[in-house]
């Protein structure tokens, strides 16, 4: 019998100076309610590097037609399965050169994973210079192994961002 991760409103795991937070939320459309599982990890973004990745889907071709840039990272199967965007192509390629990161992402049946930055002055999420790794998945994930994989993915990406000079290994001084 697997442990129940949902006994509290959230689960937080310290990883070095960072805290990775897992929680769930619901969005009501009036007629139905959609549940989501999300992971967040605020960190000090040293150089403003941002990226986003999601699995290819039926609307991917339309997004490309509308000018969404898809960065290829040089691993054919991975490039074919995912749409990757970023504001620094070389850093995107260096980040996804990490085989552990690629394997953990590829193991997820669905994933949307990005660096989420400041949303503007009126909707500031964190203090200046602090962004967050952010992942949101439809539904409530109860598979303990999958949850462990997502925590591991966040840890690997935070480490890799430090190696690339895009994150500082200092506490962002943010509580979620």
Short mmCIF file of N, CA and C in Angstrom, two decimals, residues 27-148:
data_model
loop_
_atom_site.label_atom_id
_atom_site.label_comp_id
_atom_site.label_asym_id
_atom_site.label_seq_id
_atom_site.Cartn_x
_atom_site.Cartn_y
_atom_site.Cartn_z
N UNK A 27 -9.48 23.98 -11.06
CA UNK A 27 -10.02 25.12 -11.79
C UNK A 27 -11.44 24.75 -12.20
N UNK A 28 -12.39 25.57 -11.80
CA UNK A 28 -13.79 25.31 -12.13
C UNK A 28 -14.19 26.16 -13.33
N UNK A 29 -14.86 25.53 -14.29
CA UNK A 29 -15.34 26.25 -15.46
C UNK A 29 -16.84 26.51 -15.36
N UNK A 30 -17.40 26.21 -14.19
CA UNK A 30 -18.84 26.37 -14.01
C UNK A 30 -19.55 25.04 -14.19
N UNK A 31 -19.29 24.37 -15.34
CA UNK A 31 -19.93 23.09 -15.61
C UNK A 31 -19.08 21.92 -15.13
N UNK A 32 -17.76 22.12 -15.10
CA UNK A 32 -16.88 21.04 -14.67
C UNK A 32 -15.69 21.60 -13.92
N UNK A 33 -15.01 20.72 -13.22
CA UNK A 33 -13.82 21.10 -12.46
C UNK A 33 -12.65 20.26 -12.97
N UNK A 34 -11.54 20.92 -13.23
CA UNK A 34 -10.33 20.25 -13.70
C UNK A 34 -9.28 20.32 -12.59
N UNK A 35 -8.69 19.17 -12.27
CA UNK A 35 -7.67 19.09 -11.23
C UNK A 35 -6.29 19.01 -11.85
N UNK A 36 -5.31 19.63 -11.19
CA UNK A 36 -3.94 19.65 -11.68
C UNK A 36 -2.98 19.35 -10.54
N UNK A 37 -1.87 18.71 -10.89
CA UNK A 37 -0.74 18.53 -9.98
C UNK A 37 0.34 19.47 -10.46
N UNK A 38 0.98 20.19 -9.52
CA UNK A 38 2.05 21.09 -9.96
C UNK A 38 3.25 20.96 -9.03
N UNK A 39 4.41 21.23 -9.63
CA UNK A 39 5.68 21.29 -8.94
C UNK A 39 6.24 22.68 -9.16
N UNK A 40 6.81 23.28 -8.10
CA UNK A 40 7.43 24.60 -8.21
C UNK A 40 8.71 24.63 -7.40
N UNK A 41 9.70 25.35 -7.90
CA UNK A 41 10.95 25.52 -7.18
C UNK A 41 11.51 26.91 -7.50
N UNK A 42 11.30 27.88 -6.61
CA UNK A 42 11.89 29.21 -6.83
C UNK A 42 13.42 29.14 -6.73
N UNK A 43 14.09 29.92 -7.56
CA UNK A 43 15.55 30.00 -7.51
C UNK A 43 16.00 31.36 -8.01
N UNK A 44 17.21 31.74 -7.65
CA UNK A 44 17.77 33.01 -8.11
C UNK A 44 18.27 32.79 -9.53
N UNK A 45 17.65 33.45 -10.50
CA UNK A 45 18.02 33.32 -11.90
C UNK A 45 19.15 34.30 -12.19
N UNK A 46 20.33 33.76 -12.43
CA UNK A 46 21.54 34.57 -12.56
C UNK A 46 21.60 35.38 -13.84
N UNK A 47 20.96 34.89 -14.91
CA UNK A 47 21.15 35.56 -16.21
C UNK A 47 19.86 35.71 -17.03
N UNK A 48 18.72 35.42 -16.43
CA UNK A 48 17.46 35.59 -17.15
C UNK A 48 17.15 34.47 -18.14
N UNK A 49 17.90 33.35 -18.09
CA UNK A 49 17.66 32.23 -19.00
C UNK A 49 16.29 31.62 -18.72
N UNK A 50 15.52 31.43 -19.78
CA UNK A 50 14.19 30.82 -19.68
C UNK A 50 14.05 29.74 -20.74
N UNK A 51 13.30 28.71 -20.40
CA UNK A 51 13.01 27.65 -21.37
C UNK A 51 11.64 27.07 -21.04
N UNK A 52 11.08 26.35 -21.99
CA UNK A 52 9.84 25.63 -21.79
C UNK A 52 9.84 24.39 -22.66
N UNK A 53 9.22 23.33 -22.18
CA UNK A 53 9.17 22.09 -22.95
C UNK A 53 7.82 21.42 -22.73
N UNK A 54 7.28 20.84 -23.79
CA UNK A 54 6.07 20.04 -23.67
C UNK A 54 6.05 19.02 -24.79
N UNK A 55 5.27 17.98 -24.61
CA UNK A 55 5.15 16.96 -25.66
C UNK A 55 4.48 17.55 -26.89
N UNK A 56 4.90 17.08 -28.05
CA UNK A 56 4.23 17.49 -29.30
C UNK A 56 2.79 17.00 -29.27
N UNK A 57 1.91 17.78 -29.87
CA UNK A 57 0.51 17.38 -29.95
C UNK A 57 -0.06 17.86 -31.28
N UNK A 58 -1.32 17.65 -31.45
CA UNK A 58 -1.97 17.93 -32.73
C UNK A 58 -1.84 19.40 -33.16
N UNK A 59 -1.72 20.33 -32.20
CA UNK A 59 -1.65 21.75 -32.53
C UNK A 59 -0.22 22.27 -32.70
N UNK A 60 0.77 21.38 -32.57
CA UNK A 60 2.17 21.81 -32.68
C UNK A 60 2.45 22.46 -34.03
N UNK A 61 1.94 21.87 -35.10
CA UNK A 61 2.17 22.44 -36.44
C UNK A 61 1.60 23.83 -36.55
N UNK A 62 0.43 24.06 -35.95
CA UNK A 62 -0.19 25.38 -35.97
C UNK A 62 0.67 26.40 -35.21
N UNK A 63 1.20 25.98 -34.07
CA UNK A 63 2.05 26.87 -33.27
C UNK A 63 3.30 27.26 -34.06
N UNK A 64 3.89 26.29 -34.78
CA UNK A 64 5.07 26.60 -35.60
C UNK A 64 4.71 27.59 -36.69
N UNK A 65 3.55 27.39 -37.30
CA UNK A 65 3.09 28.28 -38.36
C UNK A 65 2.91 29.69 -37.82
N UNK A 66 2.52 29.80 -36.53
CA UNK A 66 2.31 31.11 -35.92
C UNK A 66 3.61 31.71 -35.38
N UNK A 67 4.74 31.04 -35.61
CA UNK A 67 6.02 31.62 -35.25
C UNK A 67 6.64 31.14 -33.96
N UNK A 68 6.08 30.10 -33.35
CA UNK A 68 6.69 29.56 -32.13
C UNK A 68 7.96 28.82 -32.53
N UNK A 69 9.09 29.25 -31.98
CA UNK A 69 10.38 28.67 -32.32
C UNK A 69 10.60 27.38 -31.55
N UNK A 70 10.96 26.33 -32.24
CA UNK A 70 11.25 25.03 -31.63
C UNK A 70 12.75 24.80 -31.71
N UNK A 71 13.42 24.72 -30.56
CA UNK A 71 14.87 24.51 -30.53
C UNK A 71 15.14 23.01 -30.59
N UNK A 72 16.02 22.60 -31.50
CA UNK A 72 16.43 21.21 -31.54
C UNK A 72 17.67 21.05 -30.68
N UNK A 73 17.67 19.97 -29.87
CA UNK A 73 18.78 19.78 -28.94
C UNK A 73 19.78 18.74 -29.41
N UNK A 74 19.52 18.12 -30.58
CA UNK A 74 20.51 17.21 -31.16
C UNK A 74 20.34 15.76 -30.77
N UNK A 75 19.18 15.40 -30.23
CA UNK A 75 18.88 14.01 -29.91
C UNK A 75 17.56 13.70 -30.61
N UNK A 76 17.66 12.97 -31.74
CA UNK A 76 16.56 12.82 -32.69
C UNK A 76 15.23 12.42 -32.05
N UNK A 77 15.21 11.33 -31.28
CA UNK A 77 13.94 10.87 -30.70
C UNK A 77 13.35 11.91 -29.75
N UNK A 78 14.21 12.55 -28.97
CA UNK A 78 13.76 13.57 -28.02
C UNK A 78 13.21 14.78 -28.78
N UNK A 79 13.95 15.22 -29.80
CA UNK A 79 13.50 16.36 -30.60
C UNK A 79 12.17 16.09 -31.30
N UNK A 80 11.96 14.83 -31.71
CA UNK A 80 10.70 14.48 -32.38
C UNK A 80 9.53 14.42 -31.40
N UNK A 81 9.80 14.10 -30.14
CA UNK A 81 8.73 13.91 -29.15
C UNK A 81 8.32 15.20 -28.46
N UNK A 82 9.23 16.19 -28.40
CA UNK A 82 8.99 17.39 -27.60
C UNK A 82 9.18 18.68 -28.38
N UNK A 83 8.45 19.70 -27.97
CA UNK A 83 8.66 21.06 -28.44
C UNK A 83 9.42 21.77 -27.32
N UNK A 84 10.57 22.35 -27.67
CA UNK A 84 11.41 23.01 -26.68
C UNK A 84 11.62 24.45 -27.14
N UNK A 85 11.41 25.38 -26.23
CA UNK A 85 11.62 26.79 -26.53
C UNK A 85 12.57 27.37 -25.50
N UNK A 86 13.21 28.46 -25.85
CA UNK A 86 14.09 29.11 -24.90
C UNK A 86 14.62 30.42 -25.46
N UNK A 87 15.14 31.25 -24.57
CA UNK A 87 15.66 32.55 -25.01
C UNK A 87 17.17 32.51 -25.26
N UNK A 88 17.78 31.33 -25.16
CA UNK A 88 19.20 31.16 -25.46
C UNK A 88 19.39 29.74 -25.99
N UNK A 89 19.47 29.61 -27.31
CA UNK A 89 19.51 28.29 -27.94
C UNK A 89 20.66 27.43 -27.44
N UNK A 90 21.85 28.02 -27.27
CA UNK A 90 23.02 27.26 -26.82
C UNK A 90 22.80 26.71 -25.41
N UNK A 91 22.19 27.52 -24.53
CA UNK A 91 21.94 27.05 -23.17
C UNK A 91 20.85 25.98 -23.14
N UNK A 92 19.84 26.11 -24.00
CA UNK A 92 18.81 25.07 -24.10
C UNK A 92 19.47 23.76 -24.50
N UNK A 93 20.34 23.82 -25.51
CA UNK A 93 21.02 22.60 -25.96
C UNK A 93 21.92 22.03 -24.87
N UNK A 94 22.61 22.89 -24.13
CA UNK A 94 23.49 22.42 -23.04
C UNK A 94 22.67 21.81 -21.90
N UNK A 95 21.52 22.40 -21.58
CA UNK A 95 20.67 21.87 -20.53
C UNK A 95 20.18 20.47 -20.89
N UNK A 96 19.71 20.31 -22.12
CA UNK A 96 19.14 19.02 -22.53
C UNK A 96 20.20 18.06 -23.07
N UNK A 97 21.47 18.45 -23.01
CA UNK A 97 22.55 17.50 -23.28
C UNK A 97 22.65 16.50 -22.14
N UNK A 98 22.10 16.87 -20.98
CA UNK A 98 22.11 16.01 -19.80
C UNK A 98 21.15 14.83 -20.02
N UNK A 99 21.72 13.62 -20.13
CA UNK A 99 20.91 12.44 -20.43
C UNK A 99 19.90 12.14 -19.34
N UNK A 100 20.27 12.37 -18.08
CA UNK A 100 19.35 12.13 -16.97
C UNK A 100 18.10 12.99 -17.08
N UNK A 101 18.29 14.27 -17.45
CA UNK A 101 17.15 15.18 -17.62
C UNK A 101 16.26 14.69 -18.76
N UNK A 102 16.87 14.35 -19.90
CA UNK A 102 16.09 13.86 -21.04
C UNK A 102 15.31 12.59 -20.67
N UNK A 103 15.97 11.66 -19.98
CA UNK A 103 15.31 10.40 -19.63
C UNK A 103 14.13 10.62 -18.69
N UNK A 104 14.29 11.49 -17.70
CA UNK A 104 13.19 11.75 -16.76
C UNK A 104 12.01 12.43 -17.43
N UNK A 105 12.30 13.33 -18.36
CA UNK A 105 11.22 14.00 -19.10
C UNK A 105 10.53 13.00 -20.02
N UNK A 106 11.31 12.20 -20.73
CA UNK A 106 10.74 11.23 -21.67
C UNK A 106 9.89 10.18 -20.96
N UNK A 107 10.18 9.92 -19.67
CA UNK A 107 9.43 8.91 -18.91
C UNK A 107 8.03 9.39 -18.53
N UNK A 108 7.77 10.69 -18.67
CA UNK A 108 6.47 11.24 -18.27
C UNK A 108 5.47 11.12 -19.42
N UNK A 109 4.30 10.54 -19.16
CA UNK A 109 3.30 10.43 -20.22
C UNK A 109 2.82 11.79 -20.70
N UNK A 110 2.76 12.76 -19.79
CA UNK A 110 2.45 14.14 -20.19
C UNK A 110 3.22 15.06 -19.27
N UNK A 111 3.72 16.14 -19.85
CA UNK A 111 4.49 17.09 -19.04
C UNK A 111 4.53 18.44 -19.74
N UNK A 112 4.42 19.47 -18.94
CA UNK A 112 4.68 20.84 -19.38
C UNK A 112 5.60 21.39 -18.30
N UNK A 113 6.78 21.82 -18.69
CA UNK A 113 7.84 22.14 -17.74
C UNK A 113 8.53 23.41 -18.23
N UNK A 114 8.72 24.40 -17.36
CA UNK A 114 9.30 25.65 -17.83
C UNK A 114 9.93 26.43 -16.68
N UNK A 115 10.62 27.50 -17.06
CA UNK A 115 11.02 28.53 -16.10
C UNK A 115 9.95 29.60 -16.20
N UNK A 116 9.31 29.86 -15.10
CA UNK A 116 8.24 30.87 -15.07
C UNK A 116 8.81 32.09 -14.39
N UNK A 117 8.80 33.19 -15.11
CA UNK A 117 9.36 34.42 -14.57
C UNK A 117 8.31 35.36 -14.06
N UNK A 118 8.74 36.54 -13.81
CA UNK A 118 7.88 37.61 -13.35
C UNK A 118 6.77 37.85 -14.37
N UNK A 119 5.56 37.95 -13.90
CA UNK A 119 4.40 38.14 -14.79
C UNK A 119 4.02 39.61 -14.93
N UNK A 120 4.92 40.51 -14.57
CA UNK A 120 4.61 41.94 -14.63
C UNK A 120 4.41 42.50 -13.23
N UNK A 121 4.48 43.81 -13.10
CA UNK A 121 4.49 44.46 -11.80
C UNK A 121 3.26 44.12 -10.96
N UNK A 122 2.08 44.08 -11.59
CA UNK A 122 0.85 43.85 -10.83
C UNK A 122 0.67 42.39 -10.42
N UNK A 123 1.39 41.49 -11.08
CA UNK A 123 1.24 40.07 -10.72
C UNK A 123 2.60 39.46 -10.41
N UNK A 124 3.43 40.22 -9.73
CA UNK A 124 4.77 39.74 -9.39
C UNK A 124 4.66 38.49 -8.51
N UNK A 125 5.28 37.40 -8.96
CA UNK A 125 5.23 36.14 -8.22
C UNK A 125 6.27 36.16 -7.10
N UNK A 126 7.48 36.57 -7.44
CA UNK A 126 8.60 36.51 -6.51
C UNK A 126 9.38 37.83 -6.57
N UNK A 127 10.33 38.00 -5.66
CA UNK A 127 11.16 39.21 -5.70
C UNK A 127 11.98 39.29 -6.99
N UNK A 128 12.50 40.48 -7.28
CA UNK A 128 13.35 40.67 -8.46
C UNK A 128 14.47 39.64 -8.49
N UNK A 129 14.71 39.07 -9.67
CA UNK A 129 15.81 38.13 -9.83
C UNK A 129 15.46 36.70 -9.48
N UNK A 130 14.26 36.48 -8.94
CA UNK A 130 13.85 35.13 -8.57
C UNK A 130 12.78 34.64 -9.56
N UNK A 131 13.08 33.53 -10.22
CA UNK A 131 12.13 32.86 -11.10
C UNK A 131 11.80 31.52 -10.47
N UNK A 132 10.98 30.71 -11.15
CA UNK A 132 10.74 29.38 -10.61
C UNK A 132 10.67 28.35 -11.73
N UNK A 133 11.22 27.17 -11.42
CA UNK A 133 10.96 26.02 -12.26
C UNK A 133 9.51 25.65 -11.99
N UNK A 134 8.76 25.34 -13.04
CA UNK A 134 7.33 25.13 -12.88
C UNK A 134 6.88 23.99 -13.78
N UNK A 135 6.13 23.07 -13.22
CA UNK A 135 5.54 22.00 -14.02
C UNK A 135 4.11 21.79 -13.56
N UNK A 136 3.25 21.62 -14.53
CA UNK A 136 1.83 21.41 -14.25
C UNK A 136 1.33 20.25 -15.11
N UNK A 137 0.64 19.31 -14.46
CA UNK A 137 0.14 18.13 -15.16
C UNK A 137 -1.35 17.99 -14.85
N UNK A 138 -2.13 17.66 -15.86
CA UNK A 138 -3.56 17.45 -15.65
C UNK A 138 -3.82 16.23 -14.78
N UNK A 139 -4.73 16.37 -13.83
CA UNK A 139 -5.09 15.27 -12.94
C UNK A 139 -4.25 15.28 -11.67
N UNK A 140 -4.63 14.45 -10.73
CA UNK A 140 -3.91 14.30 -9.47
C UNK A 140 -3.00 13.09 -9.62
N UNK A 141 -1.70 13.30 -9.58
CA UNK A 141 -0.75 12.19 -9.69
C UNK A 141 -0.67 11.48 -8.34
N UNK A 142 -1.00 10.19 -8.35
CA UNK A 142 -0.93 9.39 -7.12
C UNK A 142 0.15 8.32 -7.21
N UNK A 143 0.74 8.16 -8.38
CA UNK A 143 1.80 7.18 -8.59
C UNK A 143 3.08 7.68 -7.92
N UNK A 144 3.48 7.01 -6.84
CA UNK A 144 4.62 7.46 -6.03
C UNK A 144 5.90 7.49 -6.86
N UNK A 145 6.11 6.51 -7.73
CA UNK A 145 7.32 6.48 -8.55
C UNK A 145 7.37 7.69 -9.49
N UNK A 146 6.23 8.03 -10.06
CA UNK A 146 6.19 9.19 -10.96
C UNK A 146 6.47 10.48 -10.18
N UNK A 147 5.94 10.59 -8.98
CA UNK A 147 6.21 11.77 -8.16
C UNK A 147 7.70 11.87 -7.83
N UNK A 148 8.31 10.73 -7.51
CA UNK A 148 9.75 10.71 -7.23
C UNK A 148 10.55 11.14 -8.46
#
